[in-house]
């Protein structure tokens, strides 16, 4: 197909398609004449992956390029793809205290989790524990329950990766799962939190009008 | 204490303290003379909450102001505080398809989750399902397992809120839990994913040198 059709099918402009090609995120199409290039289904799939990583996952073009390079390089073993994808998600973690890092290590020991010392989740989680220690909110009781639930989630993540096919598809599943999984979980958590709140404080009754008005206003103002 | 001590104890500059006071995030200190103001422990706690919301939670000053106003207003019932806090977290959700929204509703029915139609988690989760449908990665099998784990997490969230004290502390726990909980869970997920990967593909052996070098480079380049 021509670039115009590729653009129409993916919703990505021709200029962006050319940009992603120059940056190495998208393989070049096949030159079919002086000024025309042919693209195929692999380009459609790749562009959709790029948009998902950037638009929903919040990755920069550079970070998306890096994880895509990891997908494409058959010499990169799967757990390195994991590491690269985990690092790609933008997070400004405050440097955590030694005490908070020890708290994370304690959870890891409790659950039998072993990682390289550089796993980005350690400072990320420890930074939150530092913040929590500063506030009046005590989440220490939720921590083991979070960890237990996360164990189920990680197990499901790995099953999905294993079921996804050959090495290339597994690598892609790792990237997609890590980047989009966080957002999916955040969405489900909002739904479950509200539902549990109604169950606990309103006998399961879902409020309507007043809440609706509030929420709509909030959305406009906070966006 | 004077503003200089408040600044030193919280790591927030005097200029920012004055800015937060003008914007209504921080109650004014007590005027003790022509050019001096006295602050107390409540100001320390509030400033730490503000920094946690903005630095770790990624909230804008305006969004932080909104959730803090909700904490401070005793007339706002707890599930509205939930709604306001949920809306405050910055997320650019692509408008999802009707099919993806129906998929989310199906999960909600399966788990008995009931929310107002405006719950922000619905478009957030549905947007991810749309993205996933575009990629080659099939996460449909993980979805019920994610939902089950999220049920445990939401239950733990609500228990922490209920245990936190009076209405003000509960409201603060709601905000802190929602905003920081996402980041904490993302951190734990990275740790568990890596650990499960080693368990499954390396017989539990954690790699060292080569992986280390990779990760360090990644961190620098992607930040």
XYZ file of C-alpha atoms in Angstrom:
446
model
C 0.000 0.000 0.000
C 1.073 3.602 -0.456
C 1.979 5.918 2.392
C -1.415 7.673 2.111
C -3.256 4.420 2.742
C -0.920 3.464 5.579
C -1.591 6.869 7.111
C -5.344 6.459 6.744
C -5.409 2.970 8.239
C -3.325 3.852 11.278
C -4.312 7.478 11.855
C -0.633 8.425 11.795
C 0.267 11.335 9.490
C 2.636 10.820 6.544
C 5.067 13.240 8.152
C 5.119 11.151 11.350
C 5.520 7.931 9.349
C 8.590 9.414 7.664
C 9.876 10.660 11.005
C 9.525 7.229 12.653
C 11.336 5.682 9.676
C 14.208 8.168 9.963
C 14.431 7.507 13.723
C 14.577 3.745 13.123
C 11.257 2.883 14.825
C 9.615 1.793 11.578
C 11.370 -0.254 8.875
C 11.518 1.567 5.533
C 8.927 0.569 2.932
C 9.944 -1.040 -0.343
C 11.041 1.444 -3.013
C 8.777 0.816 -6.039
C 9.614 3.822 -8.180
C 11.299 7.199 -8.228
C 8.900 8.734 -5.758
C 6.812 5.885 -4.387
C 7.216 3.388 -1.583
C 5.152 0.311 -0.796
C 4.171 -0.634 2.746
C 2.600 -3.847 4.027
C 0.722 -5.211 7.043
C 3.886 -5.355 9.122
C 4.075 -1.567 8.863
C 0.478 -1.221 10.000
C 1.152 -3.415 13.051
C 4.364 -1.601 13.889
C 2.773 1.852 13.652
C -0.035 0.772 15.975
C 2.527 -0.490 18.462
C 4.422 2.806 18.253
C 1.269 4.844 18.860
C 0.214 2.641 21.796
C 3.615 3.037 23.439
C 3.731 6.792 22.922
C 0.085 7.836 23.319
C -1.152 5.460 26.009
C 2.129 4.430 27.579
C 3.485 7.970 27.700
C 6.875 6.951 26.276
C 9.031 9.480 24.469
C 9.898 8.748 20.826
C 13.451 7.987 21.956
C 12.262 5.528 24.630
C 9.847 3.863 22.184
C 12.739 3.528 19.723
C 14.828 1.844 22.358
C 12.230 -0.790 23.299
C 11.422 -1.420 19.632
C 15.115 -1.970 18.934
C 15.094 -4.507 21.770
C 12.100 -6.279 20.225
C 13.827 -6.387 16.838
C 17.194 -7.635 18.056
C 17.037 -11.451 18.265
C 20.266 -11.463 20.297
C 18.659 -9.692 23.234
C 17.351 -12.322 25.633
C 13.872 -11.965 26.993
C 14.726 -10.774 30.495
C 16.849 -8.002 29.045
C 13.835 -6.939 26.989
C 11.977 -6.823 30.320
C 14.667 -4.634 31.849
C 14.744 -2.276 28.889
C 10.952 -1.962 28.785
C 10.774 -1.397 32.542
C 13.320 1.416 32.299
C 11.494 3.043 29.408
C 8.415 4.099 31.359
C 8.878 7.705 32.464
C 8.971 8.060 36.254
C 10.685 10.733 38.297
C 11.568 8.846 41.410
C 12.942 10.877 44.297
C 16.132 9.175 45.551
C 14.791 6.957 48.353
C 16.159 6.554 51.877
C 18.111 3.471 52.918
C 15.323 2.639 55.376
C 12.703 2.599 52.626
C 14.895 0.452 50.396
C 15.299 -1.984 53.298
C 11.502 -2.011 53.657
C 11.209 -3.010 49.987
C 13.878 -5.670 50.447
C 11.901 -7.038 53.396
C 8.822 -7.422 51.165
C 10.991 -9.093 48.551
C 12.340 -11.567 51.084
C 8.849 -12.249 52.378
C 7.601 -13.079 48.902
C 10.794 -14.753 47.708
C 11.354 -12.135 45.006
C 14.899 -11.907 43.625
C 16.082 -9.253 41.172
C 19.242 -7.500 40.076
C 20.034 -4.585 42.427
C 19.233 -2.161 39.590
C 15.621 -3.222 39.184
C 13.838 0.142 38.684
C 10.900 -0.988 40.809
C 13.002 -0.878 43.985
C 13.680 2.891 44.081
C 10.202 3.530 42.677
C 8.446 1.631 45.485
C 10.901 2.869 48.138
C 10.328 6.489 47.096
C 6.608 6.049 47.699
C 7.261 4.505 51.117
C 9.354 7.565 52.009
C 6.511 9.834 50.948
C 4.022 7.795 52.922
C 6.219 7.932 56.021
C 6.033 11.727 55.794
C 2.244 11.836 55.641
C -0.200 10.882 58.372
C -1.347 7.921 56.301
C -0.189 4.493 57.410
C -0.263 2.040 54.529
C 2.005 -0.509 56.213
C -0.888 -2.946 56.569
C -1.711 -2.821 52.859
C 1.830 -3.536 51.767
C 1.801 -7.348 52.177
C -1.638 -7.460 50.536
C -0.430 -5.340 47.623
C 2.569 -7.647 47.253
C 0.364 -10.747 47.241
C -1.901 -9.265 44.556
C 1.088 -8.143 42.495
C 2.436 -11.680 42.578
C -0.768 -12.828 40.860
C -0.484 -10.012 38.334
C 3.150 -10.764 37.485
C 2.301 -14.441 37.103
C -0.504 -13.538 34.684
C 1.889 -11.203 32.822
C 4.423 -13.972 32.348
C 1.753 -16.454 31.237
C 0.585 -13.985 28.598
C 4.150 -13.536 27.372
C 4.744 -17.288 27.230
C 1.512 -17.838 25.293
C 2.192 -15.129 22.742
C 4.208 -17.145 20.201
C 7.774 -16.952 18.930
C 10.611 -14.876 20.425
C 9.615 -11.725 18.487
C 6.028 -11.891 19.612
C 7.098 -12.673 23.161
C 9.397 -9.655 23.168
C 6.582 -7.490 21.855
C 4.204 -8.885 24.493
C 6.721 -8.020 27.207
C 6.922 -4.418 26.049
C 3.192 -3.987 25.502
C 2.359 -5.714 28.772
C 4.721 -3.640 30.881
C 3.880 -0.301 29.339
C 0.127 -0.696 28.900
C -0.396 -3.016 31.884
C 0.302 -0.236 34.394
C -2.383 1.918 32.813
C -4.869 -0.951 32.590
C -4.331 -1.768 36.273
C -4.715 1.891 37.271
C -8.025 1.961 35.382
C -9.337 -1.227 36.985
C -8.245 0.005 40.420
C -10.343 3.166 40.049
C -13.385 1.106 39.150
C -12.896 -1.384 41.997
C -12.205 1.372 44.544
C -15.422 3.173 43.738
C -17.398 -0.048 43.743
C -15.971 -1.129 47.098
C -16.706 2.326 48.532
C -20.381 2.063 47.601
C -20.530 -1.441 49.002
C -18.961 -0.422 52.278
C -20.435 3.007 52.919
C -23.678 3.116 50.957
C -24.893 -0.469 51.131
C -24.023 -0.969 47.471
C -26.151 1.920 46.233
C -24.491 3.832 43.406
C -25.193 7.579 43.610
C -26.293 9.398 40.477
C -27.078 13.015 39.753
C -24.960 15.025 42.194
C -21.884 12.866 41.776
C -22.230 13.052 38.002
C -22.180 16.848 37.949
C -19.129 16.971 40.192
C -17.150 14.520 38.127
C -17.857 16.236 34.841
C -16.651 19.534 36.234
C -13.557 17.897 37.645
C -12.626 16.383 34.326
C -12.772 19.680 32.515
C -10.857 21.603 35.120
C -8.143 19.102 35.781
C -7.333 18.300 32.197
C 8.394 28.030 64.055
C 9.471 30.619 61.507
C 9.253 30.153 57.759
C 12.999 29.434 57.543
C 12.670 26.488 59.922
C 9.553 25.226 58.154
C 11.488 25.394 54.890
C 14.437 23.538 56.367
C 12.308 20.767 57.890
C 10.323 20.103 54.733
C 12.850 20.918 52.032
C 10.353 23.314 50.463
C 11.693 26.793 49.687
C 10.213 29.875 51.397
C 9.070 31.126 47.999
C 7.158 27.886 47.375
C 5.651 27.980 50.877
C 4.318 31.483 50.147
C 3.087 30.351 46.740
C 1.189 27.367 48.198
C -0.345 29.687 50.802
C -1.496 32.157 48.124
C -2.928 29.275 46.062
C -4.857 27.985 49.095
C -3.014 24.654 49.422
C -1.425 25.604 52.741
C -3.252 27.459 55.550
C -1.606 30.778 56.407
C 0.638 30.829 59.486
C -0.187 32.923 62.527
C 0.856 36.552 62.242
C 3.138 37.222 65.235
C 4.561 40.611 64.309
C 4.924 43.136 61.517
C 7.093 40.883 59.407
C 6.979 37.454 61.047
C 4.637 34.485 60.871
C 4.542 31.384 63.068
C 3.967 27.918 61.642
C 3.270 24.673 63.493
C 3.358 20.897 62.965
C 0.172 20.987 60.873
C 2.042 23.077 58.312
C 4.891 20.559 58.224
C 2.440 17.694 57.611
C 0.548 19.609 54.955
C 3.695 20.607 53.052
C 4.856 16.997 53.004
C 1.494 15.944 51.633
C 1.691 18.634 48.945
C 5.180 17.536 47.882
C 4.184 13.861 47.793
C 1.189 14.632 45.577
C 3.164 16.846 43.215
C 6.597 15.159 43.133
C 5.714 11.486 43.375
C 2.093 11.572 42.257
C 2.797 13.862 39.322
C -0.160 16.145 40.121
C -0.163 19.738 38.965
C -0.346 22.438 41.646
C -3.947 23.099 40.564
C -4.902 19.408 40.859
C -3.173 19.138 44.249
C -5.107 22.223 45.370
C -8.353 20.610 44.333
C -7.815 17.356 46.235
C -6.565 19.251 49.284
C -9.700 21.412 49.199
C -11.705 18.170 49.159
C -9.788 16.885 52.191
C -10.412 20.151 54.046
C -14.122 20.434 53.286
C -16.010 18.384 55.912
C -19.172 18.601 53.778
C -17.678 16.507 50.996
C -18.534 12.880 51.662
C -15.859 10.259 51.378
C -16.816 8.774 48.041
C -16.742 12.226 46.475
C -13.218 12.641 47.805
C -12.460 9.351 46.022
C -13.934 10.684 42.784
C -12.027 13.954 43.014
C -8.737 12.219 43.815
C -9.244 9.710 41.002
C -9.807 12.532 38.522
C -6.745 14.422 39.712
C -4.173 11.940 38.453
C -2.971 13.103 35.031
C -3.791 10.612 32.275
C -4.336 11.311 28.605
C -6.846 8.686 27.694
C -7.623 8.273 24.020
C -11.426 8.196 23.618
C -12.166 4.467 23.698
C -14.379 2.448 21.355
C -17.835 1.255 22.380
C -16.595 -2.333 22.059
C -13.780 -1.740 24.546
C -16.139 -0.029 26.987
C -18.436 -3.036 26.731
C -15.444 -5.270 27.464
C -14.786 -3.286 30.643
C -18.467 -3.487 31.586
C -18.284 -7.257 31.128
C -15.413 -7.439 33.635
C -17.388 -5.218 35.993
C -20.415 -7.522 35.767
C -18.232 -10.557 36.278
C -16.763 -9.127 39.459
C -19.936 -7.415 40.637
C -18.368 -3.960 40.393
C -20.812 -1.037 40.237
C -19.806 2.570 39.636
C -21.217 5.822 38.319
C -20.941 5.928 34.506
C -18.322 8.692 34.816
C -15.801 6.618 36.759
C -12.479 7.626 35.138
C -11.196 4.070 35.278
C -13.651 2.937 32.600
C -12.288 5.011 29.689
C -8.757 4.506 31.014
C -9.008 0.699 30.966
C -11.040 0.668 27.733
C -8.436 2.835 25.978
C -5.772 0.280 26.825
C -7.960 -2.566 25.527
C -8.315 -0.664 22.235
C -4.560 -0.304 22.022
C -4.064 -3.967 22.812
C -6.566 -4.982 20.133
C -4.397 -3.117 17.608
C -1.207 -4.922 18.593
C -0.390 -8.583 18.115
C -0.462 -9.107 21.859
C -3.455 -10.910 23.314
C -3.928 -10.063 26.958
C -7.515 -11.294 27.108
C -6.504 -14.198 29.339
C -4.835 -11.916 31.863
C -7.833 -9.641 32.203
C -9.874 -11.743 34.669
C -6.712 -12.406 36.681
C -5.871 -8.699 36.773
C -9.427 -7.985 37.915
C -9.221 -10.567 40.692
C -5.928 -9.130 41.950
C -7.275 -5.579 41.736
C -10.229 -6.617 43.888
C -7.776 -7.582 46.621
C -5.916 -4.304 46.192
C -9.068 -2.169 46.375
C -10.181 -4.077 49.469
C -6.805 -3.362 51.088
C -7.101 0.302 50.046
C -10.476 0.641 51.711
C -9.296 -1.106 54.882
C -6.394 1.345 55.116
C -8.792 4.259 54.701
C -11.184 2.894 57.331
C -8.331 2.353 59.804
C -6.856 5.805 59.358
C -8.911 7.710 61.939
C -11.415 10.556 61.753
C -13.044 11.913 58.582
C -10.124 14.283 57.834
C -7.536 11.559 58.132
C -9.704 9.191 56.098
C -10.022 11.804 53.347
C -6.273 12.312 53.374
C -5.709 8.536 53.254
C -8.001 8.314 50.223
C -6.008 10.935 48.353
C -2.602 9.615 49.360
C -3.631 6.032 48.651
C -4.993 6.723 45.206
C -2.209 8.964 44.038
C 0.768 7.155 45.554
C -0.745 3.664 45.393
C -0.519 3.547 41.594
C 3.197 4.302 41.751
C 3.802 1.826 44.575
C 2.014 -0.910 42.618
C 3.985 -0.099 39.455
C 7.188 -0.429 41.467
C 6.220 -3.758 43.017
C 5.100 -5.057 39.616
C 8.549 -4.389 38.128
C 10.197 -6.291 40.949
C 7.800 -9.244 40.736
C 8.002 -9.409 36.937
C 11.770 -9.644 36.991
C 11.736 -12.178 39.784
C 9.165 -14.364 37.998
C 11.180 -14.116 34.780
C 14.297 -15.474 36.492
C 12.258 -18.203 38.132
C 10.678 -19.257 34.861
C 13.502 -18.851 32.359
C 16.713 -19.081 34.375
C 15.817 -21.536 37.109
C 15.775 -18.692 39.643
C 19.309 -17.532 38.891
C 19.634 -13.746 38.958
C 22.068 -12.452 36.307
C 24.680 -9.894 37.299
C 27.394 -8.044 35.412
C 26.094 -7.680 31.850
C 22.565 -6.846 32.873
C 23.882 -4.252 35.317
C 25.780 -2.367 32.627
C 22.768 -2.346 30.326
C 20.421 -1.024 32.939
C 22.697 1.785 34.037
C 23.024 2.989 30.468
C 19.285 2.759 29.952
C 18.541 4.884 33.002
C 20.798 7.680 31.871
C 19.600 7.755 28.307
C 15.897 7.468 28.951
C 15.719 10.121 31.643
